[in-house]
XYZ file of C-alpha atoms in Angstrom:
527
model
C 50.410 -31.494 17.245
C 49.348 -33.546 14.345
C 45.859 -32.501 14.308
C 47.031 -28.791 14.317
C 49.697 -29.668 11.541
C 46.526 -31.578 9.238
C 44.394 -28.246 10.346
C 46.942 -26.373 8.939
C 47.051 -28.194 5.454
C 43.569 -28.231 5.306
C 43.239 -24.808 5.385
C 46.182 -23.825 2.873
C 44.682 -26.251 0.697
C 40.918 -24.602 0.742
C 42.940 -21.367 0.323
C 44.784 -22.204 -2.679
C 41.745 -24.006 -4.004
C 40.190 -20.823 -3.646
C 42.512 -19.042 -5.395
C 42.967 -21.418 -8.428
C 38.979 -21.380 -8.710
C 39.273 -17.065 -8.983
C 41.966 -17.588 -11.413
C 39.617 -20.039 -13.260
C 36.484 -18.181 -12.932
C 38.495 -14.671 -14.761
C 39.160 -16.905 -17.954
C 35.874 -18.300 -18.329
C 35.050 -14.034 -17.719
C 37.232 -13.765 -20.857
C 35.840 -17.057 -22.644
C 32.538 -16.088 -22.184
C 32.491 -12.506 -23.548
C 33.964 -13.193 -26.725
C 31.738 -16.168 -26.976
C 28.570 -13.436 -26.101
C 30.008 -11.123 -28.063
C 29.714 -13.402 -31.510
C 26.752 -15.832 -30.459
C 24.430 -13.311 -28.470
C 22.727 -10.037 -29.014
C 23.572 -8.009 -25.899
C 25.413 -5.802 -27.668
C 22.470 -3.175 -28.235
C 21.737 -3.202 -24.468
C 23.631 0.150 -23.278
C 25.478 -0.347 -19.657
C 29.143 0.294 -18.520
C 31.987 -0.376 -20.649
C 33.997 -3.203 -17.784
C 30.730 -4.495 -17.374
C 30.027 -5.864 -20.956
C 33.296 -7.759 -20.539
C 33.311 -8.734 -16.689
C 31.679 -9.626 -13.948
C 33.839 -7.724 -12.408
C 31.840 -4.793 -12.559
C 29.334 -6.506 -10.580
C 31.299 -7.225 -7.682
C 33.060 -3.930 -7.346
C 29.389 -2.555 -7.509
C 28.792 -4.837 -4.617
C 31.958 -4.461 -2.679
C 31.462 -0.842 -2.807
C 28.663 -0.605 0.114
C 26.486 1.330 -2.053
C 25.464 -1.235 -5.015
C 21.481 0.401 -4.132
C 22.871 3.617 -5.319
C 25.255 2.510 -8.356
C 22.207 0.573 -9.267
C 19.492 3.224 -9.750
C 22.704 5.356 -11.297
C 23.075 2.926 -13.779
C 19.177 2.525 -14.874
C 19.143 6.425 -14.447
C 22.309 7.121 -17.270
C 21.520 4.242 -19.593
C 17.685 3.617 -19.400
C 15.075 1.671 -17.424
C 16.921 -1.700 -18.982
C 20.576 -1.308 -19.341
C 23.451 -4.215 -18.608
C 25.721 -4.940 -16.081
C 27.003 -7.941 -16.965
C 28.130 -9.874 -19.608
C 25.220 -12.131 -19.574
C 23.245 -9.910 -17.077
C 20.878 -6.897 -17.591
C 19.257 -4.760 -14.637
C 15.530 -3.155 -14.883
C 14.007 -0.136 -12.802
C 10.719 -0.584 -14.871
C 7.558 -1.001 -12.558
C 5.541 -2.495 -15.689
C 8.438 -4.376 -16.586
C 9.835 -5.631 -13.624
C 5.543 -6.562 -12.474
C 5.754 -8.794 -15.870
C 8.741 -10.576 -15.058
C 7.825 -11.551 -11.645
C 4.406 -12.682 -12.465
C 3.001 -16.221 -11.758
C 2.926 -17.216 -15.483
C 5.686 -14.913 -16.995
C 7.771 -17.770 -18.091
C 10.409 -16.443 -16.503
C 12.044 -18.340 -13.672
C 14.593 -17.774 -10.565
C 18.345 -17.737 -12.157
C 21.109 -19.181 -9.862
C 21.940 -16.143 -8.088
C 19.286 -17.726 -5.730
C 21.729 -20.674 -5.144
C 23.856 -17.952 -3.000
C 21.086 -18.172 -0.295
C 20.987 -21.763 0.597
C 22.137 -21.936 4.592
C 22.132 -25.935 3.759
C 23.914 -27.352 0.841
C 21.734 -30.041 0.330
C 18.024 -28.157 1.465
C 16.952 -25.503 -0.308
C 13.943 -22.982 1.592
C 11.652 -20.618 0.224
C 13.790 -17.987 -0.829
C 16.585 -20.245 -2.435
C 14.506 -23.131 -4.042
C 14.363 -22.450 -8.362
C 12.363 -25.241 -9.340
C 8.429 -23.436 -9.519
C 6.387 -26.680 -8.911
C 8.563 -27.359 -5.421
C 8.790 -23.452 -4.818
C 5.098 -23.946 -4.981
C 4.449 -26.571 -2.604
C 6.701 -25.056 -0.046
C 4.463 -21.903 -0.082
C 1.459 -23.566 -0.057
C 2.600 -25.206 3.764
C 4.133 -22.080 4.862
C 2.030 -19.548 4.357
C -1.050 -20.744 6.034
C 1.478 -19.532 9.260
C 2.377 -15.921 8.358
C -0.925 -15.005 6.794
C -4.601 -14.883 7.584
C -5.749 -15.494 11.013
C -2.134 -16.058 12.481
C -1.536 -12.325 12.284
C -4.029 -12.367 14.856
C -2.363 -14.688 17.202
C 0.602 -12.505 16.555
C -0.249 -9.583 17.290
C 0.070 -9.719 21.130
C 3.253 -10.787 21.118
C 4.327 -8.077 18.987
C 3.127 -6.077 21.568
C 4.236 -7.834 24.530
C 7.668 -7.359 23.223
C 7.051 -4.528 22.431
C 6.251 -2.914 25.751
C 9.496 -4.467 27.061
C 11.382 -2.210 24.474
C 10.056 0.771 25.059
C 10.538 -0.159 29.534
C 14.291 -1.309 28.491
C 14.875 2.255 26.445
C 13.106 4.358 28.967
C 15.421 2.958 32.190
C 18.237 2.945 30.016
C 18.395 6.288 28.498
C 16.454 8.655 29.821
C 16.731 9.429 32.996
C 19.580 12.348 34.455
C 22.936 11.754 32.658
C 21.942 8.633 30.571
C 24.277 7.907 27.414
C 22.685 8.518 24.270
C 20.719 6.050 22.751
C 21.140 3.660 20.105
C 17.828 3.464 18.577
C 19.272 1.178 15.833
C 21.041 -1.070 17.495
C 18.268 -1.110 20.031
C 15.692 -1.444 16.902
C 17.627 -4.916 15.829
C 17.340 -6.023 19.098
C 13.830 -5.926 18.829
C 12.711 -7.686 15.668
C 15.465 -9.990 16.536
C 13.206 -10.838 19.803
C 10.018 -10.531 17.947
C 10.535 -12.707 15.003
C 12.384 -15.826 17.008
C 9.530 -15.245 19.781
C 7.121 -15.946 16.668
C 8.582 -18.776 14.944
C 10.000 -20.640 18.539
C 7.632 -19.681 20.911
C 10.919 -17.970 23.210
C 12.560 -14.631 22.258
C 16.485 -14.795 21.649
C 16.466 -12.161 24.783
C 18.896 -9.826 22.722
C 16.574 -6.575 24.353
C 16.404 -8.002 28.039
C 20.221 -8.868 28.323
C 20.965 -5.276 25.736
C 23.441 -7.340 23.683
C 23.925 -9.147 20.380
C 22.933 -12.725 21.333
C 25.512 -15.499 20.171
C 26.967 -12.562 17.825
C 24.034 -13.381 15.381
C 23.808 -9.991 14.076
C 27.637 -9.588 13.603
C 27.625 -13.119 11.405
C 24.923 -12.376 9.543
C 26.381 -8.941 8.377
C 30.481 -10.894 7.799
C 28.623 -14.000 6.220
C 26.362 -11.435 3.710
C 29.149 -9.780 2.671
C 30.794 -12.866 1.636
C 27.615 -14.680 -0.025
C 27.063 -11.529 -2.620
C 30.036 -12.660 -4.299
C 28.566 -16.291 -4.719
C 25.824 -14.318 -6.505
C 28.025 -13.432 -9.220
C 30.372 -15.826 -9.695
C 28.042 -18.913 -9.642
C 31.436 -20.839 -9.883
C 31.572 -20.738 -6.431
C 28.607 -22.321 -5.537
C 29.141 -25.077 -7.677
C 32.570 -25.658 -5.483
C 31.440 -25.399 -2.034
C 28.421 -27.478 -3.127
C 30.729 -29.993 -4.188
C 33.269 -29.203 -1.244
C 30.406 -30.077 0.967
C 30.114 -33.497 -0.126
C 33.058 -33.949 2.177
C 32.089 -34.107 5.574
C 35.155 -32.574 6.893
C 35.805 -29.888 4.411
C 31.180 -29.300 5.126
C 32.126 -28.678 8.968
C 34.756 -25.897 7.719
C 33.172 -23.862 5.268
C 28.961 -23.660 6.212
C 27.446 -23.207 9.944
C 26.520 -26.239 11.902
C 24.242 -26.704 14.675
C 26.781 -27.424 17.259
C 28.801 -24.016 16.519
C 28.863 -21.586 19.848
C 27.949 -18.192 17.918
C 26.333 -16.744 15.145
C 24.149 -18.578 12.184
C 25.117 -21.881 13.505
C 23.849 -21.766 16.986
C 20.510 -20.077 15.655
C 20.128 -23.087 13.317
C 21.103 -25.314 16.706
C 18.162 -23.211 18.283
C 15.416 -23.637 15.666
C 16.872 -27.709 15.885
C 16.384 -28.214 19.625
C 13.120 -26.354 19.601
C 11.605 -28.430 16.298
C 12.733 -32.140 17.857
C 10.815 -30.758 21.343
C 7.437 -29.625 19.335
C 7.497 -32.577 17.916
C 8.149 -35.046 21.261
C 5.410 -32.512 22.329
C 2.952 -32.994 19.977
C 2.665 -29.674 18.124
C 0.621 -28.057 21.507
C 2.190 -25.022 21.542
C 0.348 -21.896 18.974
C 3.787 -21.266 17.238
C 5.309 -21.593 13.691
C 7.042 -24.582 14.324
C 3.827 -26.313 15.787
C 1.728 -24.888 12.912
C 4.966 -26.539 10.252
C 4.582 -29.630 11.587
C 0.945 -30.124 11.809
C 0.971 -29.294 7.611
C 3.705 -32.118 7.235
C 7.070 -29.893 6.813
C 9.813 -32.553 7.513
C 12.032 -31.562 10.715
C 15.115 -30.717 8.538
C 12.865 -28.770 6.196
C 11.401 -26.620 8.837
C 14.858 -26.242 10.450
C 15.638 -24.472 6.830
C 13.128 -22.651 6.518
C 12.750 -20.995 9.572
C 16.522 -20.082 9.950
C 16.378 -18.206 6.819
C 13.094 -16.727 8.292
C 14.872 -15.549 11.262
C 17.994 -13.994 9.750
C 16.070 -12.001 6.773
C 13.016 -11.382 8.587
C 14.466 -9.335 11.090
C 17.168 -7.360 9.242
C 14.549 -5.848 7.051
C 12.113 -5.140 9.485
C 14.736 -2.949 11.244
C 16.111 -1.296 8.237
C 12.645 -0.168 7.135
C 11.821 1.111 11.162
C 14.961 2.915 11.100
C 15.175 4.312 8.294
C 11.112 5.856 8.402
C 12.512 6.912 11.550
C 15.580 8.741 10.614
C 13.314 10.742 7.962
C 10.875 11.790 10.112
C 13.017 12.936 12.904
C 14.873 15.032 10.113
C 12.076 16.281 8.714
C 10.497 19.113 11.124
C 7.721 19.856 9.353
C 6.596 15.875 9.143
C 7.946 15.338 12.658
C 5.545 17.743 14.149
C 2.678 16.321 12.146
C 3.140 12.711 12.959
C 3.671 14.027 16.470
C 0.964 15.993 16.900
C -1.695 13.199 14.855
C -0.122 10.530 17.542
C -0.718 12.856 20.696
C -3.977 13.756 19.685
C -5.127 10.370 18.997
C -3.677 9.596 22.744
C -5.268 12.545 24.096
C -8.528 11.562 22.688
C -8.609 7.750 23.537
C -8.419 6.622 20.243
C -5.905 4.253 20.090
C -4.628 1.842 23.225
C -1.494 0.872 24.653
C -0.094 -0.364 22.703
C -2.153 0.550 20.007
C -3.975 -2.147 18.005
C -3.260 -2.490 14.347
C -6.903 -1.788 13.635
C -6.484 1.212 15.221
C -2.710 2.457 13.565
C -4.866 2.172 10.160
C -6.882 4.913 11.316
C -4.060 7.232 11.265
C -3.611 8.241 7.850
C -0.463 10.693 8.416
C 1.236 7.089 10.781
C 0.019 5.313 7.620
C 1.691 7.800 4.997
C 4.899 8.250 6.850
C 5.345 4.460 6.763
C 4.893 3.777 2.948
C 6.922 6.520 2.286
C 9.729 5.425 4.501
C 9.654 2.352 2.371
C 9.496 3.803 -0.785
C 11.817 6.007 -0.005
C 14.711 3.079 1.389
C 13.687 -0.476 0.093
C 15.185 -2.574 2.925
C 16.560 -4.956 -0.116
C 19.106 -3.771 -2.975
C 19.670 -7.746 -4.254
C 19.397 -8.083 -8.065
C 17.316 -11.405 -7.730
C 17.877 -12.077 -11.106
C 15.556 -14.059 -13.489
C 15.922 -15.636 -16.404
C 14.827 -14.518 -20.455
C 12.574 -17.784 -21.049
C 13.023 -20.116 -23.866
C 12.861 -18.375 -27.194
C 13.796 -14.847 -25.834
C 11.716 -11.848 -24.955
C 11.386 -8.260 -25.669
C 12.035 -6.269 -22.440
C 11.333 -1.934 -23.168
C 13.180 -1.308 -26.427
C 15.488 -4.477 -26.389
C 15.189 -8.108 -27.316
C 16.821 -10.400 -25.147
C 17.967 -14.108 -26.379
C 17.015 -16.743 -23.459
C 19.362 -17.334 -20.454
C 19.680 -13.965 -20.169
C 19.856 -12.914 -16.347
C 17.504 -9.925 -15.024
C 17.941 -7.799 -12.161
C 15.617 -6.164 -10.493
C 16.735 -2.630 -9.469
C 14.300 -2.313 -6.370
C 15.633 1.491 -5.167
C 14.701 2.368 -8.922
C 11.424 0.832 -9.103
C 10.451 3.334 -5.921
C 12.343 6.219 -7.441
C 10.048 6.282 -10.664
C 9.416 9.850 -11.600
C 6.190 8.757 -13.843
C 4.440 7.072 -10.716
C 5.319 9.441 -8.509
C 6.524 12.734 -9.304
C 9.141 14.966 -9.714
C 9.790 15.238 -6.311
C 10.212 11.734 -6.290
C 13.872 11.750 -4.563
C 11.868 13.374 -1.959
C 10.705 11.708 1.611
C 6.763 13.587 1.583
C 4.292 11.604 3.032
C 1.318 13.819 1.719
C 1.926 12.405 -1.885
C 0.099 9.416 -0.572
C -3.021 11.924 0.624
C -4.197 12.940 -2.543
C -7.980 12.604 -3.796
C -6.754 11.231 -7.418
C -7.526 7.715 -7.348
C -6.070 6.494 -9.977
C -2.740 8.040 -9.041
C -3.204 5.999 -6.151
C -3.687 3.252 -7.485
C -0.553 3.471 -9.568
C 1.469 4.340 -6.419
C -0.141 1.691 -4.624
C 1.045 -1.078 -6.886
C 4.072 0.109 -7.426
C 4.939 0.131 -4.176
C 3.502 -3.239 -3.479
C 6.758 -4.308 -5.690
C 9.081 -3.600 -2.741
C 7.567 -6.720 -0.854
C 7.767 -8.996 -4.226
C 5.025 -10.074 -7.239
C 2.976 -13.092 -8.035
C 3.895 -16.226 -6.869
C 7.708 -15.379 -5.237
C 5.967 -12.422 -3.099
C 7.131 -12.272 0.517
C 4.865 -14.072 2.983
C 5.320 -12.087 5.761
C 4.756 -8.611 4.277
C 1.627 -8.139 6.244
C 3.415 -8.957 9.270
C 6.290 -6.612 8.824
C 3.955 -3.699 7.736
C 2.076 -4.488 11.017
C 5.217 -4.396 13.023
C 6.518 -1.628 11.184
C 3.366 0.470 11.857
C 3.049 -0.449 15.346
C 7.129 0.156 16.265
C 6.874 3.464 14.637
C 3.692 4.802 16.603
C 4.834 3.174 19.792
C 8.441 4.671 18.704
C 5.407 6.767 17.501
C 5.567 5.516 20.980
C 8.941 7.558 21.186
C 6.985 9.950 19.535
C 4.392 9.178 22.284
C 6.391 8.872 25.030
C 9.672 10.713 23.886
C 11.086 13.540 22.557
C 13.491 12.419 20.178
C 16.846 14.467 18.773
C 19.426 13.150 16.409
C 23.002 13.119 18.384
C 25.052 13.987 15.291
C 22.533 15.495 12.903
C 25.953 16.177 10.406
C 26.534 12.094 10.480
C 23.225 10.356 11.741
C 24.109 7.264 10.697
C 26.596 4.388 8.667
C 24.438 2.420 6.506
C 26.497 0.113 4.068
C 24.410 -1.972 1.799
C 25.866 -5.877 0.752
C 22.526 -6.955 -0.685
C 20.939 -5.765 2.549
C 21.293 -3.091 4.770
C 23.375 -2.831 7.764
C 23.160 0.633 9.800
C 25.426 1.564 12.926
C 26.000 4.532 14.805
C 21.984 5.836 14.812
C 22.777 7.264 18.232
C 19.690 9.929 19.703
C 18.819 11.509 22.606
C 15.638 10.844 24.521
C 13.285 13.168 26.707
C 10.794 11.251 28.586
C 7.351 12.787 28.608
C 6.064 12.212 31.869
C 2.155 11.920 31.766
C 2.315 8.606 29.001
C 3.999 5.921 30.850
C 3.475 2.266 28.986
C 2.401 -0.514 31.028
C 4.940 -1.689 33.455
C 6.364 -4.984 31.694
C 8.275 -8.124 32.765
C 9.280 -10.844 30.419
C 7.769 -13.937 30.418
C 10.875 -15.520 28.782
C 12.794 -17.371 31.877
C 15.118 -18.835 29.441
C 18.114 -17.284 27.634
C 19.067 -19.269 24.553
């Protein structure tokens, strides 16, 4: 009774905290504009009338489910640099948003990064601001995401892989199956592929068809949530201070001994880092290759959870989504069908087909950069900030401490680099003869993954598994017929940062004379 009475305190105290730091964090709002307003020279910068005065603005944008689209809106009525923020300005400039990220730009992470940290006290990859330590954490991961480790990944990829395609083809389409849920199904997979990566053991969320430990379903509630924390960078500073407190630290962030969601993945990652190490490193997995380069335990335990939850929730967005406009598309359905059947038919490719061999297929290859120019699988700002002394971004100058976002939908959407028709999912803008329109595209598109020293370490990994789970989905173009359930509806996708789709049911119609390799998993354990 007493401990539920003191549970009971504690929370109405967080909850009134909470509410007195809100209350707090609109009068600094208030403060801080008319402080701007005298002292700074944002003025000129053109942008929504709330949003010069609150940051406000911001989080409706984000609460709203479609902050990708209000984004590219915003950069599309008031210029390729217009503001959003008190204090905060959003580019869709290629050239501009290419200087900003570069190595030597001046220009470092702001603390919307801070809204990232799974640990209090650790910061990873993505959340660490300081460049010299940012640096030094690359340097000892990326050794295991790039280079000859794609190799060693590559099989399991398709091992996986091969389970999938068994799981979907028992499942769904035989006489009187259900449709299928190809996106639901799709998380399942990269879910599988990237913990089978980085632990040496998939999470088994495709062999058991559910959500394991809810992981999926925390990740999207706890997102939703942490946006906010990139806004009001009040916040962090509280629950960074809050989590001094060891009691009020098991309350508010995951912990390894929780049942479900974030906290049992970073139990996971714990159990299987302590057992490499007993082990000796023996095993040809991330965590072996981590500790080998020196990572400490708790630093590989941060890394790799963030790993796990971002790595996968991309990868799926940008399969389903290049999936979703093909199947829509007749004209590049039948293409893509007929260049994957023919290279089948001609015993071009094998089963599953080799990345070597999906870079052959230049309509496969088209369909996929499109599909990710077309939906960037991130919408977050990831603001920077103006270096010391100021800088001149397009027609404005910009005093230092200025945040800028980076408005990755309207980076992909530019009209200059790529047409008119840019709006427009057509693969065969990326099979023209001009080269230096290529080029162009090329680079620009690179953006999507990241620039200079911040860009993403895995993004030859996810194009890999990207190209190899549309061909093999190219596979369901391979070995299915596929048909949109509700073509009116397709699909919910609501964006908080990243994207989260539901409801991308289809039917499938096996084609008989393709079978894949009968498959069993080698996986005897189910975390």
């Amino acid at each position: 009774m007493a401990a539920s009475l003191l549970l009971l305190v504690l929370r109405y105290a967080i909850i009134s905290y909470f509410i007195f730091a809100l209350c707090a964090i609109l009068q600094i709002d208030i403060w801080a504009r008319l402080v701007w307003r005298h002292q700074r020279r944002l003025s000129l910068v053109p942008g929504p009338p709330l949003a010069r005065w609150s940051r406000l603005w911001i989080a409706k944008a984000l609460a709203s489910g479609r902050s990708h689209e209000i984004w590219t809106e915003v950069n599309a009525k008031y210029g390729s640099v217009a503001r959003i923020g008190p204090n905060h300005v959003i580019t869709d400039d290629p050239e501009i948003t290419r200087r900003v990220l570069a190595a030597r730009s001046g220009y470092v992470r702001g603390p919307w990064f801070d809204s990232i940290r799974i640990d209090p006290h650790i910061t990873n990859i993505v959340s660490e601001r300081d460049a010299k330590k940012h640096s030094k954490i690359r340097a000892k991961l990326a050794p295991s995401f790039t280079g000859q480790s794609l190799i060693t990944m590559e099989p399991i990829v398709d091992e996986l892989l091969l389970g999938w395609l068994s799981s979907i083809r028992t499942n769904f389409t035989r006489p009187g199956s259900a449709s299928c849920d190809i996106g639901k199904m799709t998380q399942f997979l990269t879910v599988d592929i990237i913990t089978k990566i980085c632990l040496g053991d998939e999470l088994g969320c495709v062999k058991y068809n559910r959500d394991m430990h809810r992981l999926l379903e925390t990740v999207e509630t706890g997102n939703r949530v942490c946006q906010y924390f990139s806004v009001f960078l009040e916040l962090n500073t509280l629950f960074f201070q809050l989590a001094r407190i060891p009691s009020l630290r098991k309350v508010l962030f995951p912990k390894p001994c929780d049942s479900n969601g974030v906290g049992r993945l970073m139990g996971i990652v714990h159990e299987v880092v302590e057992r490499r190490a007993e082990e000796g490193n023996k095993l040809n997995d991330v965590i072996s290759s981590l500790l080998s380069r020196g990572l400490s335990k708790e630093q590989i335990d941060s890394e790799l959870v963030i790993a796990l939850v971002a790595g996968s929730d991309t990868t799926s967005t940008s399969v389903q989504s290049t999936l979703l406009a093909v199947i829509t598309n007749p004209r590049v359905y039948n293409t893509l069908r007929a260049e994957v059947r023919g290279a089948v038919s001609r015993g071009e490719v094998s089963s599953p087909i080799q990345d070597c061999e999906a870079k052959q297929l230049v309509y496969l290859q088209a369909c996929v950069l499109e599909g990710l120019r077309t939906f960037p699988p991130l919408s977050q700002l990831r603001e920077r900030v103006v270096p010391r002394g100021g800088d001149v971004l397009g027609d404005y100058a910009l005093p230092e401490g200025t945040f800028v976002g980076l408005n990755a939908w309207g980076v992909q959407l530019n009209k200059t680099v790529y047409g008119d028709d840019a709006n427009a999912f057509r693969p065969e803008r990326w099979l023209i003869e001009d080269t230096d329109k290529l080029h162009m595209m090329h680079q620009t598109h690179s953006l999507i993954f990241g620039h200079g020293a911040t860009k993403c370490l895995g993004a030859s990994m996810a194009m890999m598994e990207i190209t190899k789970v549309i061909f093999e989905r190219g596979k369901l173009l391979r070995n299915f017929d596929i048909a949109i359930t509700n073509p009116h509806k397709p699909w919910s996708s609501q964006c908080y940062g990243i994207f989260f789709q539901k409801g991308f049911n289809v039917r499938l119609d096996a084609i008989e004379d393709t079978f894949p390799p009968a498959y069993e998993s080698t996986n005897t354990t189910a975390y």
